[in-house]
Amino acid sequence: MNTAGLDALKTRLPAQIWTDDATQIAPWLSEWRDKFHGTSPLMLMPRSTEDVAQAVKICAEYKLPLLPQGGNTGLVGGSTPQGEVLLSLRKLNALRSVSAADQLLIVEAGMTLQAVQEVATKAGMMFPLSLAAEGSCTIGGNLSTNAGGVHVIKYGSAKSLCLGVEAVMADGSVYSDLSRLRKDNTGYDLSRLFLGAEGTLGIITAASLRMVPAPAGLMRALVALDGPDAALDLLGRVQDRALTLFEVMPRSAIELVLKYIPDQRDPFSEAHPYYVLIDWELRNHDAAAREPFTDMLSRALEAGIIRDVVISQNETQADQLLALREHMSAAQKHDGGSIKHDISVAVSDVPAFFSRADALMAQMIPGCRPVGFGHMGDGNIHYNVARPEDMAPQDFLAQWDWVQTAVHDLVTDMGGSISAEHGIGIMKKDDLAARADPVKIALMKTLKASLDPDRIMNPRIMI
Ligand SMILES: Cc1cc2nc3c(=O)[nH]c(=O)nc-3n(C[C@H](O)[C@H](O)[C@H](O)COP(=O)(O)OP(=O)(O)OC[C@H]3O[C@@H](n4cnc5c(N)ncnc54)[C@H](O)[C@@H]3O)c2cc1C
């Protein structure tokens, strides 16, 4: 243990921004799925960028590794320390400015995504990044993982909503690019380096974010159909500039939600093999604004592409339909956990991916229950596999690595990505090294060595 470095942090930083009390640190040492558990001798809770810079300067001086953490909702083990100083950004959470005229807001890294959305709404605008963990995850974490979520089909991932960042570098200097500009071609776009870097190149302390005009409302439909082929056909038929969400769910996933999450109900009178949740933004509240979309659904029904459809008539019903999708991960946790993958393939390859992956799983673990759901509109599927009902959860989860390798081999064969939106962390580090273009890996190593020569910034992950 680097006792001299830890002592320097404790003596040179204000007492209210650190703790070495194990009981206060403990809740931040395990991740949401309980897959990763860690240790840390010290947790820092800076209130300002200056606090962060001061802490990093001391860590640099003593070559003391640190790990930045936001809401700790990451799913690849990147936010679980293994002996590093834990730098929690949650208290660095102020709103610095908001401007509806410029359609931008500048917030500190520890603000939760939900709070960012609320600031935008208050300004009469919308911040469209949206994911099930939005009440806990922070904007710094979202940018560091380049989070996706359910609105990528229209608004892109976190990266496309960020105009620039303020970040503390590995030597404690502060890079400041809290841009209010829409156009700025003056040299390298350095802010982009930090987006998706998972804290390996610097610590994001604030960000300048793009807001978009808020729609007058939305029309949400839950469609029942036969399977992924029909869903792909439907996607082609419902494409429109107003389409903001297209999420697929098999019956097995819906059943887990109905079984484990209180107050959920099946909106259809009979079970169907497959479902798609769709949102279109509406320009106004007139009934006529919904017509183009109800027409699309009627035509798909007449063509036999879909079996049935439920259209929400008010906000409560819309929330109920969304809840079925949002509770999908939590329901699997109650079921004893699942082996999870966050992959992407070309949108048109999604049905082929499902049929090849399901066949593979049936061969590898007879009786297992594939529960592949998610962002089909982006080609991003959370291909989760639940245990055979007669297999103990720990015996099933022990097979994670070889199942993951098989799924990733398939994805690689199809020209897809082994991480669509969750990042690399510790979980996919070896896979990245083995599968990525060697030139890309070499460039990443060069960048890391040049920006963090002593490897103090989240040193165990990604590269
Ligand atoms: C129920 C559930 C649903 C989810 N759904 C989605 C989804 O739809 N789409 C999606 O993309 N993700 C999803 N996630 C994953 C997770 O919410 C995202 O990865 C999120 O962006 C992480 O934010 P966080 O603040 O919790 O970051 P953390 O988990 O704290 O950290 C994630 C990584 O970023 C680094 N980091 C955190 N803050 C900073 C900072 N300020 N500067 C530098 N590095 C930093 C950490 O070191 C770590 O490597 C989901 C998670 C859960 C639990």
Short mmCIF file of C-alpha atoms and ligand atoms in Angstrom, two decimals:
data_model
loop_
_atom_site.label_atom_id
_atom_site.label_comp_id
_atom_site.label_asym_id
_atom_site.label_seq_id
_atom_site.Cartn_x
_atom_site.Cartn_y
_atom_site.Cartn_z
CA MET A 1 0.00 0.00 0.00
CA ASN A 2 1.22 3.49 -0.88
CA THR A 3 0.92 4.83 2.68
CA ALA A 4 2.87 8.02 2.01
CA GLY A 5 0.51 8.93 -0.87
CA LEU A 6 -2.60 8.19 1.17
CA ASP A 7 -1.26 10.25 4.09
CA ALA A 8 -0.52 13.14 1.74
CA LEU A 9 -4.10 13.07 0.42
CA LYS A 10 -5.47 13.07 3.97
CA THR A 11 -3.28 15.89 5.21
CA ARG A 12 -3.37 18.14 2.14
CA LEU A 13 -7.05 17.83 1.16
CA PRO A 14 -9.89 19.39 3.23
CA ALA A 15 -11.16 16.83 5.76
CA GLN A 16 -14.75 17.05 4.51
CA ILE A 17 -13.85 15.71 1.06
CA TRP A 18 -12.35 12.38 2.04
CA THR A 19 -13.14 9.38 4.19
CA ASP A 20 -11.24 6.23 5.11
CA ASP A 21 -14.21 4.90 7.06
CA ALA A 22 -14.76 1.42 5.64
CA THR A 23 -18.51 1.52 6.34
CA GLN A 24 -18.94 4.70 4.28
CA ILE A 25 -16.86 3.30 1.43
CA ALA A 26 -18.45 -0.18 1.40
CA PRO A 27 -21.65 0.66 -0.56
CA TRP A 28 -19.51 1.85 -3.49
CA LEU A 29 -17.37 -1.27 -3.80
CA SER A 30 -19.85 -3.56 -5.53
CA GLU A 31 -21.60 -3.01 -8.80
CA TRP A 32 -25.28 -3.23 -9.64
CA ARG A 33 -25.22 -6.88 -10.72
CA ASP A 34 -23.00 -8.02 -7.83
CA LYS A 35 -20.58 -9.44 -10.40
CA PHE A 36 -17.65 -7.29 -9.31
CA HIS A 37 -16.57 -6.58 -5.72
CA GLY A 38 -13.61 -4.42 -4.77
CA THR A 39 -11.62 -2.61 -2.13
CA SER A 40 -10.41 0.93 -1.62
CA PRO A 41 -8.44 2.47 1.25
CA LEU A 42 -9.79 5.97 0.70
CA MET A 43 -12.79 7.65 -0.91
CA LEU A 44 -12.52 11.25 -2.13
CA MET A 45 -15.68 13.31 -2.64
CA PRO A 46 -14.56 16.57 -4.29
CA ARG A 47 -16.95 19.54 -4.38
CA SER A 48 -15.14 21.49 -7.09
CA THR A 49 -12.86 21.08 -10.11
CA GLU A 50 -10.07 22.59 -8.00
CA ASP A 51 -10.58 19.80 -5.42
CA VAL A 52 -10.26 17.19 -8.18
CA ALA A 53 -7.16 18.85 -9.62
CA GLN A 54 -5.53 19.05 -6.20
CA ALA A 55 -6.29 15.38 -5.48
CA VAL A 56 -4.93 14.24 -8.85
CA LYS A 57 -1.76 16.33 -8.39
CA ILE A 58 -1.08 14.52 -5.12
CA CYS A 59 -1.82 11.12 -6.72
CA ALA A 60 0.57 12.01 -9.57
CA GLU A 61 3.27 13.02 -7.11
CA TYR A 62 3.03 9.67 -5.30
CA LYS A 63 2.12 7.60 -8.39
CA LEU A 64 -1.03 6.59 -6.60
CA PRO A 65 -3.67 5.01 -8.88
CA LEU A 66 -7.21 6.34 -8.70
CA LEU A 67 -10.55 5.30 -10.07
CA PRO A 68 -13.26 7.85 -10.92
CA GLN A 69 -16.80 6.82 -10.09
CA GLY A 70 -20.15 8.43 -10.89
CA GLY A 71 -23.37 6.61 -10.09
CA ASN A 72 -21.69 3.17 -10.08
CA THR A 73 -24.26 1.79 -12.53
CA GLY A 74 -21.69 0.72 -15.13
CA LEU A 75 -22.00 -2.89 -16.25
CA VAL A 76 -18.43 -3.85 -17.21
CA GLY A 77 -16.60 -3.59 -13.87
CA GLY A 78 -14.93 -0.28 -14.75
CA SER A 79 -16.24 1.53 -11.68
CA THR A 80 -15.23 -1.08 -9.08
CA PRO A 81 -11.89 -0.26 -7.43
CA GLN A 82 -9.35 -2.96 -6.65
CA GLY A 83 -7.22 -1.04 -4.18
CA GLU A 84 -7.23 2.29 -6.07
CA VAL A 85 -8.25 5.55 -4.41
CA LEU A 86 -11.95 5.93 -5.15
CA LEU A 87 -12.72 9.35 -6.59
CA SER A 88 -16.45 9.82 -6.31
CA LEU A 89 -17.81 12.62 -8.49
CA ARG A 90 -21.33 12.55 -7.06
CA LYS A 91 -20.93 15.74 -4.97
CA LEU A 92 -19.57 17.68 -7.94
CA ASN A 93 -23.05 18.16 -9.29
CA ALA A 94 -23.92 21.84 -9.80
CA LEU A 95 -25.67 23.37 -12.76
CA ARG A 96 -23.28 25.96 -14.19
CA SER A 97 -25.53 27.50 -16.84
CA VAL A 98 -28.51 26.84 -19.05
CA SER A 99 -29.53 28.71 -22.19
CA ALA A 100 -32.63 27.89 -24.21
CA ALA A 101 -31.48 30.40 -26.85
CA ASP A 102 -28.23 28.49 -27.36
CA GLN A 103 -29.98 25.15 -26.74
CA LEU A 104 -27.24 24.14 -24.33
CA LEU A 105 -26.57 23.52 -20.69
CA ILE A 106 -23.32 23.27 -18.77
CA VAL A 107 -23.37 20.89 -15.83
CA GLU A 108 -20.88 19.31 -13.50
CA ALA A 109 -20.03 15.65 -13.91
CA GLY A 110 -21.80 14.31 -10.84
CA MET A 111 -25.27 15.53 -11.78
CA THR A 112 -27.55 12.54 -12.35
CA LEU A 113 -28.90 12.05 -15.85
CA GLN A 114 -32.43 12.50 -14.49
CA ALA A 115 -31.48 15.87 -12.95
CA VAL A 116 -29.98 16.95 -16.31
CA GLN A 117 -33.22 15.97 -18.05
CA GLU A 118 -35.20 17.98 -15.47
CA VAL A 119 -33.05 21.09 -16.00
CA ALA A 120 -33.67 20.86 -19.75
CA THR A 121 -37.41 20.37 -19.25
CA LYS A 122 -37.57 23.40 -16.97
CA ALA A 123 -35.93 25.42 -19.73
CA GLY A 124 -38.70 24.30 -22.13
CA MET A 125 -36.31 21.96 -23.96
CA MET A 126 -35.35 18.29 -23.77
CA PHE A 127 -32.15 16.39 -23.04
CA PRO A 128 -32.87 13.21 -24.96
CA LEU A 129 -30.39 10.73 -23.47
CA SER A 130 -32.54 8.20 -21.60
CA LEU A 131 -31.80 4.87 -19.93
CA ALA A 132 -33.25 2.76 -17.15
CA ALA A 133 -30.55 3.78 -14.64
CA GLU A 134 -31.11 7.52 -15.21
CA GLY A 135 -32.08 8.23 -11.58
CA SER A 136 -28.63 7.05 -10.38
CA CYS A 137 -26.13 7.31 -13.23
CA THR A 138 -24.27 10.62 -13.65
CA ILE A 139 -23.62 12.64 -16.76
CA GLY A 140 -19.86 12.20 -16.21
CA GLY A 141 -20.36 8.42 -16.25
CA ASN A 142 -22.64 8.67 -19.28
CA LEU A 143 -20.04 10.59 -21.25
CA SER A 144 -17.18 8.39 -20.04
CA THR A 145 -19.01 5.27 -21.25
CA ASN A 146 -20.60 7.02 -24.24
CA ALA A 147 -23.93 5.66 -23.00
CA GLY A 148 -26.63 4.80 -25.50
CA GLY A 149 -30.11 4.09 -24.15
CA VAL A 150 -33.45 4.10 -25.86
CA HIS A 151 -33.31 7.26 -28.00
CA VAL A 152 -30.16 6.62 -30.02
CA ILE A 153 -32.21 5.85 -33.12
CA LYS A 154 -33.07 9.55 -33.36
CA TYR A 155 -30.62 11.48 -31.17
CA GLY A 156 -27.46 9.37 -31.12
CA SER A 157 -25.49 8.30 -28.04
CA ALA A 158 -24.07 10.54 -25.27
CA LYS A 159 -21.21 11.56 -27.55
CA SER A 160 -23.51 13.25 -30.03
CA LEU A 161 -25.09 15.38 -27.30
CA CYS A 162 -21.80 16.76 -25.96
CA LEU A 163 -20.21 19.94 -27.29
CA GLY A 164 -17.15 19.85 -25.05
CA VAL A 165 -15.83 18.91 -21.62
CA GLU A 166 -13.74 20.18 -18.76
CA ALA A 167 -11.38 17.45 -17.56
CA VAL A 168 -8.59 17.02 -15.05
CA MET A 169 -5.54 15.44 -16.65
CA ALA A 170 -3.19 12.90 -15.05
CA ASP A 171 -0.78 15.64 -13.93
CA GLY A 172 -3.57 17.65 -12.28
CA SER A 173 -3.83 20.28 -15.01
CA VAL A 174 -7.33 21.26 -16.16
CA TYR A 175 -8.34 20.98 -19.81
CA SER A 176 -11.22 23.38 -20.38
CA ASP A 177 -13.47 23.19 -23.42
CA LEU A 178 -16.92 24.05 -22.13
CA SER A 179 -17.89 25.20 -25.55
CA ARG A 180 -20.97 27.27 -26.31
CA LEU A 181 -20.15 27.03 -29.99
CA ARG A 182 -21.91 24.86 -32.53
CA LYS A 183 -19.02 25.16 -34.97
CA ASP A 184 -15.36 25.23 -34.03
CA ASN A 185 -12.71 23.68 -36.26
CA THR A 186 -9.61 24.87 -34.46
CA GLY A 187 -7.37 21.83 -34.32
CA TYR A 188 -7.94 18.40 -32.82
CA ASP A 189 -11.31 17.84 -31.17
CA LEU A 190 -9.71 16.89 -27.86
CA SER A 191 -12.93 16.76 -25.86
CA ARG A 192 -13.91 13.68 -27.88
CA LEU A 193 -10.94 11.81 -26.42
CA PHE A 194 -12.63 11.67 -23.04
CA LEU A 195 -15.95 10.40 -24.39
CA GLY A 196 -16.02 6.62 -24.03
CA ALA A 197 -12.56 6.62 -22.39
CA GLU A 198 -13.98 5.24 -19.10
CA GLY A 199 -11.75 7.46 -16.98
CA THR A 200 -8.49 6.16 -18.45
CA LEU A 201 -7.32 9.48 -19.95
CA GLY A 202 -8.64 12.08 -17.53
CA ILE A 203 -11.49 12.90 -15.20
CA ILE A 204 -14.46 14.72 -16.66
CA THR A 205 -15.50 17.42 -14.20
CA ALA A 206 -18.07 19.28 -16.32
CA ALA A 207 -19.65 19.15 -19.76
CA SER A 208 -21.38 21.38 -22.24
CA LEU A 209 -24.47 19.56 -23.49
CA ARG A 210 -26.81 20.03 -26.41
CA MET A 211 -30.54 20.30 -25.70
CA VAL A 212 -33.21 19.72 -28.35
CA PRO A 213 -36.70 21.18 -28.76
CA ALA A 214 -39.19 19.23 -26.66
CA PRO A 215 -41.93 17.48 -28.65
CA ALA A 216 -45.55 18.35 -27.81
CA GLY A 217 -46.16 14.72 -26.86
CA LEU A 218 -45.56 11.21 -27.98
CA MET A 219 -47.46 8.26 -29.28
CA ARG A 220 -46.39 4.94 -27.78
CA ALA A 221 -47.41 1.52 -29.08
CA LEU A 222 -46.70 -2.00 -27.93
CA VAL A 223 -46.86 -4.31 -30.90
CA ALA A 224 -47.16 -8.11 -30.74
CA LEU A 225 -45.60 -10.15 -33.52
CA ASP A 226 -44.02 -13.50 -34.40
CA GLY A 227 -40.33 -12.79 -34.00
CA PRO A 228 -37.26 -10.78 -35.02
CA ASP A 229 -37.89 -11.16 -38.80
CA ALA A 230 -41.30 -9.54 -38.44
CA ALA A 231 -39.77 -6.86 -36.17
CA LEU A 232 -37.23 -5.98 -38.87
CA ASP A 233 -39.97 -5.79 -41.47
CA LEU A 234 -41.96 -3.54 -39.14
CA LEU A 235 -38.97 -1.27 -38.54
CA GLY A 236 -38.80 -0.56 -42.26
CA ARG A 237 -42.51 0.30 -42.27
CA VAL A 238 -42.55 2.64 -39.26
CA GLN A 239 -39.38 4.64 -40.03
CA ASP A 240 -40.02 8.33 -39.80
CA ARG A 241 -38.18 11.40 -38.55
CA ALA A 242 -40.49 11.24 -35.52
CA LEU A 243 -39.42 7.69 -34.57
CA THR A 244 -37.49 7.87 -31.30
CA LEU A 245 -37.68 4.39 -29.81
CA PHE A 246 -37.84 0.86 -31.24
CA GLU A 247 -37.18 -1.78 -28.59
CA VAL A 248 -37.67 -5.53 -28.97
CA MET A 249 -38.60 -8.02 -26.24
CA PRO A 250 -39.29 -11.75 -26.41
CA ARG A 251 -42.16 -13.28 -24.47
CA SER A 252 -39.66 -14.88 -22.07
CA ALA A 253 -38.51 -11.40 -21.00
CA ILE A 254 -42.06 -10.11 -20.52
CA GLU A 255 -42.85 -13.18 -18.40
CA LEU A 256 -39.92 -12.45 -16.09
CA VAL A 257 -41.15 -8.88 -15.57
CA LEU A 258 -44.72 -10.06 -14.89
CA LYS A 259 -43.42 -12.69 -12.46
CA TYR A 260 -40.93 -10.64 -10.45
CA ILE A 261 -41.87 -6.95 -10.65
CA PRO A 262 -44.94 -5.84 -8.65
CA ASP A 263 -47.87 -4.06 -10.32
CA GLN A 264 -47.02 -5.04 -13.90
CA ARG A 265 -49.66 -6.40 -16.23
CA ASP A 266 -49.79 -7.87 -19.70
CA PRO A 267 -51.67 -5.35 -21.86
CA PHE A 268 -52.76 -8.08 -24.29
CA SER A 269 -55.44 -10.67 -23.57
CA GLU A 270 -53.25 -13.49 -24.90
CA ALA A 271 -49.54 -14.28 -24.93
CA HIS A 272 -47.54 -13.55 -28.10
CA PRO A 273 -44.04 -14.75 -29.04
CA TYR A 274 -42.46 -11.33 -29.50
CA TYR A 275 -43.04 -7.62 -28.84
CA VAL A 276 -41.82 -4.25 -30.06
CA LEU A 277 -42.22 -1.01 -28.11
CA ILE A 278 -42.35 2.04 -30.39
CA ASP A 279 -42.42 5.81 -29.74
CA TRP A 280 -43.08 8.57 -32.19
CA GLU A 281 -42.79 12.20 -31.18
CA LEU A 282 -45.87 14.34 -31.87
CA ARG A 283 -45.81 17.93 -33.09
CA ASN A 284 -49.07 18.86 -31.37
CA HIS A 285 -51.93 17.39 -29.35
CA ASP A 286 -54.40 17.16 -32.24
CA ALA A 287 -55.77 13.70 -32.90
CA ALA A 288 -54.61 14.20 -36.50
CA ALA A 289 -50.97 14.24 -35.37
CA ARG A 290 -51.26 10.55 -34.47
CA GLU A 291 -52.85 9.53 -37.75
CA PRO A 292 -49.72 8.85 -39.85
CA PHE A 293 -48.50 6.45 -37.19
CA THR A 294 -51.80 4.67 -36.56
CA ASP A 295 -52.02 4.29 -40.36
CA MET A 296 -48.56 2.68 -40.46
CA LEU A 297 -49.64 0.20 -37.78
CA SER A 298 -52.97 -0.53 -39.49
CA ARG A 299 -51.17 -1.31 -42.75
CA ALA A 300 -48.72 -3.61 -40.94
CA LEU A 301 -51.67 -5.36 -39.28
CA GLU A 302 -53.44 -5.79 -42.62
CA ALA A 303 -50.22 -7.13 -44.19
CA GLY A 304 -50.01 -9.76 -41.43
CA ILE A 305 -46.67 -8.39 -40.15
CA ILE A 306 -48.08 -7.82 -36.69
CA ARG A 307 -50.48 -9.88 -34.62
CA ASP A 308 -51.91 -7.20 -32.37
CA VAL A 309 -51.20 -3.70 -31.06
CA VAL A 310 -51.93 -1.59 -27.98
CA ILE A 311 -51.63 2.19 -28.31
CA SER A 312 -51.34 4.28 -25.17
CA GLN A 313 -54.07 6.89 -24.79
CA ASN A 314 -52.52 8.88 -21.95
CA GLU A 315 -49.31 9.34 -19.99
CA THR A 316 -50.15 6.70 -17.38
CA GLN A 317 -50.70 4.05 -20.04
CA ALA A 318 -47.53 5.13 -21.83
CA ASP A 319 -45.56 4.76 -18.58
CA GLN A 320 -47.05 1.31 -18.00
CA LEU A 321 -45.92 0.11 -21.41
CA LEU A 322 -42.42 1.54 -20.94
CA ALA A 323 -42.15 -0.09 -17.50
CA LEU A 324 -42.28 -3.55 -19.11
CA ARG A 325 -39.10 -2.68 -21.01
CA GLU A 326 -37.38 -0.73 -18.23
CA HIS A 327 -37.76 -3.52 -15.65
CA MET A 328 -36.25 -6.17 -17.90
CA SER A 329 -32.77 -6.14 -16.30
CA ALA A 330 -34.11 -6.04 -12.73
CA ALA A 331 -36.47 -8.95 -13.42
CA GLN A 332 -33.57 -11.11 -14.63
CA LYS A 333 -31.67 -10.31 -11.44
CA HIS A 334 -34.59 -11.68 -9.37
CA ASP A 335 -34.53 -14.83 -11.50
CA GLY A 336 -31.03 -15.73 -10.32
CA GLY A 337 -29.08 -13.61 -12.76
CA SER A 338 -28.27 -14.09 -16.41
CA ILE A 339 -25.16 -14.20 -18.58
CA LYS A 340 -25.25 -10.85 -20.33
CA HIS A 341 -23.97 -9.49 -23.61
CA ASP A 342 -24.19 -6.00 -25.01
CA ILE A 343 -23.54 -6.50 -28.69
CA SER A 344 -24.32 -4.82 -31.96
CA VAL A 345 -24.60 -6.01 -35.53
CA ALA A 346 -25.92 -4.28 -38.63
CA VAL A 347 -29.62 -3.63 -38.10
CA SER A 348 -30.56 -5.92 -41.00
CA ASP A 349 -28.49 -8.75 -39.44
CA VAL A 350 -30.37 -8.75 -36.11
CA PRO A 351 -32.76 -11.63 -37.01
CA ALA A 352 -29.85 -13.76 -38.28
CA PHE A 353 -27.92 -12.99 -35.10
CA PHE A 354 -30.83 -14.16 -32.95
CA SER A 355 -31.32 -17.43 -34.82
CA ARG A 356 -27.60 -18.26 -34.83
CA ALA A 357 -27.11 -17.28 -31.17
CA ASP A 358 -30.20 -19.17 -29.96
CA ALA A 359 -29.05 -22.31 -31.80
CA LEU A 360 -25.59 -21.96 -30.27
CA MET A 361 -26.96 -21.59 -26.75
CA ALA A 362 -29.29 -24.59 -27.12
CA GLN A 363 -26.25 -26.64 -28.08
CA MET A 364 -23.97 -25.30 -25.33
CA ILE A 365 -26.37 -25.29 -22.37
CA PRO A 366 -29.47 -27.36 -23.14
CA GLY A 367 -32.52 -25.89 -21.44
CA CYS A 368 -31.09 -22.38 -21.05
CA ARG A 369 -33.46 -19.50 -21.84
CA PRO A 370 -32.18 -16.82 -24.19
CA VAL A 371 -33.67 -13.45 -23.23
CA GLY A 372 -32.37 -11.16 -25.97
CA PHE A 373 -33.96 -7.73 -25.85
CA GLY A 374 -33.15 -4.11 -26.49
CA HIS A 375 -32.36 -1.49 -29.04
CA MET A 376 -33.07 -3.24 -32.34
CA GLY A 377 -33.41 0.12 -34.07
CA ASP A 378 -29.65 0.57 -33.47
CA GLY A 379 -28.72 -3.09 -34.06
CA ASN A 380 -27.87 -3.23 -30.33
CA ILE A 381 -29.14 -6.30 -28.51
CA HIS A 382 -28.71 -7.20 -24.86
CA TYR A 383 -28.37 -10.88 -25.56
CA ASN A 384 -28.89 -12.24 -22.07
CA VAL A 385 -29.12 -15.92 -21.31
CA ALA A 386 -31.06 -17.16 -18.27
CA ARG A 387 -30.29 -20.46 -16.56
CA PRO A 388 -32.15 -23.71 -17.20
CA GLU A 389 -34.84 -23.74 -14.53
CA ASP A 390 -33.34 -26.83 -12.88
CA MET A 391 -29.78 -25.43 -12.70
CA ALA A 392 -28.49 -23.59 -9.60
CA PRO A 393 -27.73 -19.90 -10.34
CA GLN A 394 -24.08 -20.18 -9.24
CA ASP A 395 -23.48 -23.25 -11.48
CA PHE A 396 -24.96 -21.40 -14.41
CA LEU A 397 -23.13 -18.10 -13.83
CA ALA A 398 -19.84 -20.02 -13.50
CA GLN A 399 -20.13 -20.65 -17.25
CA TRP A 400 -20.07 -16.92 -18.07
CA ASP A 401 -16.66 -16.84 -19.76
CA TRP A 402 -17.07 -19.62 -22.30
CA VAL A 403 -20.63 -18.53 -23.15
CA GLN A 404 -19.43 -14.95 -23.62
CA THR A 405 -16.55 -16.11 -25.84
CA ALA A 406 -18.94 -18.10 -28.03
CA VAL A 407 -21.35 -15.17 -28.40
CA HIS A 408 -18.51 -12.74 -29.10
CA ASP A 409 -17.05 -15.14 -31.70
CA LEU A 410 -20.41 -15.13 -33.44
CA VAL A 411 -20.66 -11.34 -33.29
CA THR A 412 -17.13 -10.98 -34.65
CA ASP A 413 -17.97 -13.39 -37.46
CA MET A 414 -20.96 -11.17 -38.33
CA GLY A 415 -18.85 -8.01 -38.38
CA GLY A 416 -20.44 -6.70 -35.17
CA SER A 417 -19.20 -5.15 -31.94
CA ILE A 418 -18.65 -6.92 -28.59
CA SER A 419 -19.60 -3.71 -26.78
CA ALA A 420 -22.35 -1.59 -28.25
CA GLU A 421 -22.96 0.83 -25.38
CA HIS A 422 -21.61 -0.38 -22.01
CA GLY A 423 -17.89 -0.03 -22.74
CA ILE A 424 -14.94 -2.30 -22.07
CA GLY A 425 -14.11 -1.95 -18.36
CA ILE A 426 -12.40 -5.00 -16.93
CA MET A 427 -14.94 -7.44 -18.31
CA LYS A 428 -14.07 -7.09 -21.99
CA LYS A 429 -10.47 -5.93 -21.72
CA ASP A 430 -8.91 -9.21 -22.90
CA ASP A 431 -11.52 -9.62 -25.59
CA LEU A 432 -10.77 -6.16 -26.95
CA ALA A 433 -7.04 -6.87 -27.02
CA ALA A 434 -7.62 -10.17 -28.83
CA ARG A 435 -10.17 -8.96 -31.37
CA ALA A 436 -9.50 -5.30 -32.19
CA ASP A 437 -7.45 -4.08 -35.12
CA PRO A 438 -3.79 -4.15 -33.91
CA VAL A 439 -3.27 -0.63 -35.25
CA LYS A 440 -6.17 0.60 -33.13
CA ILE A 441 -4.72 -1.09 -30.03
CA ALA A 442 -1.29 0.41 -30.72
CA LEU A 443 -2.79 3.90 -31.11
CA MET A 444 -4.76 3.49 -27.90
CA LYS A 445 -1.59 2.47 -26.05
CA THR A 446 0.31 5.44 -27.46
CA LEU A 447 -2.43 7.80 -26.37
CA LYS A 448 -2.62 6.28 -22.89
CA ALA A 449 1.17 6.41 -22.46
CA SER A 450 1.33 10.00 -23.57
CA LEU A 451 -1.57 11.34 -21.48
CA ASP A 452 -1.07 9.13 -18.43
CA PRO A 453 2.59 7.99 -18.43
CA ASP A 454 2.51 6.71 -14.84
CA ARG A 455 -0.78 4.89 -15.38
CA ILE A 456 -2.62 6.41 -12.44
CA MET A 457 -5.96 6.94 -14.22
CA ASN A 458 -8.17 3.86 -13.84
CA PRO A 459 -5.10 1.80 -14.75
CA ARG A 460 -6.47 -1.75 -14.77
CA ILE A 461 -9.22 -1.29 -17.31
CA MET A 462 -9.71 -1.14 -21.07
CA ILE A 463 -6.12 -1.20 -22.30
C1 LIG B 1 -30.74 -1.00 -14.94
C2 LIG B 1 -29.63 -0.46 -15.81
C3 LIG B 1 -29.93 -0.11 -17.12
C4 LIG B 1 -28.92 0.38 -17.96
N1 LIG B 1 -29.26 0.73 -19.24
C5 LIG B 1 -28.31 1.23 -20.04
C6 LIG B 1 -28.63 1.62 -21.39
O1 LIG B 1 -29.76 1.49 -21.85
N2 LIG B 1 -27.63 2.14 -22.14
C7 LIG B 1 -26.36 2.29 -21.67
O2 LIG B 1 -25.50 2.78 -22.40
N3 LIG B 1 -26.04 1.92 -20.41
C8 LIG B 1 -26.97 1.39 -19.60
N4 LIG B 1 -26.63 1.01 -18.33
C9 LIG B 1 -25.22 1.13 -17.87
C10 LIG B 1 -24.88 2.42 -17.10
O3 LIG B 1 -26.01 3.02 -16.57
C11 LIG B 1 -24.12 3.39 -18.00
O4 LIG B 1 -22.89 2.82 -18.37
C12 LIG B 1 -23.87 4.76 -17.36
O5 LIG B 1 -23.43 5.63 -18.37
C13 LIG B 1 -22.84 4.74 -16.24
O6 LIG B 1 -22.90 5.98 -15.53
P1 LIG B 1 -22.41 6.07 -14.01
O7 LIG B 1 -22.45 7.49 -13.58
O8 LIG B 1 -23.13 5.11 -13.17
O9 LIG B 1 -20.88 5.62 -14.19
P2 LIG B 1 -20.03 4.63 -13.29
O10 LIG B 1 -20.64 3.28 -13.30
O11 LIG B 1 -19.75 5.22 -11.97
O12 LIG B 1 -18.67 4.60 -14.14
C14 LIG B 1 -18.63 4.04 -15.43
C15 LIG B 1 -17.22 4.24 -16.01
O13 LIG B 1 -16.97 5.62 -16.24
C16 LIG B 1 -15.88 6.10 -15.42
N5 LIG B 1 -16.30 7.41 -14.93
C17 LIG B 1 -17.41 7.72 -14.20
N6 LIG B 1 -17.49 9.04 -14.01
C18 LIG B 1 -16.41 9.58 -14.62
C19 LIG B 1 -15.92 10.91 -14.78
N7 LIG B 1 -16.58 11.96 -14.28
N8 LIG B 1 -14.78 11.09 -15.47
C20 LIG B 1 -14.10 10.05 -15.99
N9 LIG B 1 -14.50 8.77 -15.87
C21 LIG B 1 -15.65 8.55 -15.19
C22 LIG B 1 -15.70 5.04 -14.35
O14 LIG B 1 -14.36 4.99 -13.91
C23 LIG B 1 -16.10 3.78 -15.08
O15 LIG B 1 -15.04 3.29 -15.86
C24 LIG B 1 -27.61 0.51 -17.47
C25 LIG B 1 -27.31 0.16 -16.15
C26 LIG B 1 -28.30 -0.33 -15.33
C27 LIG B 1 -27.95 -0.68 -13.92
#
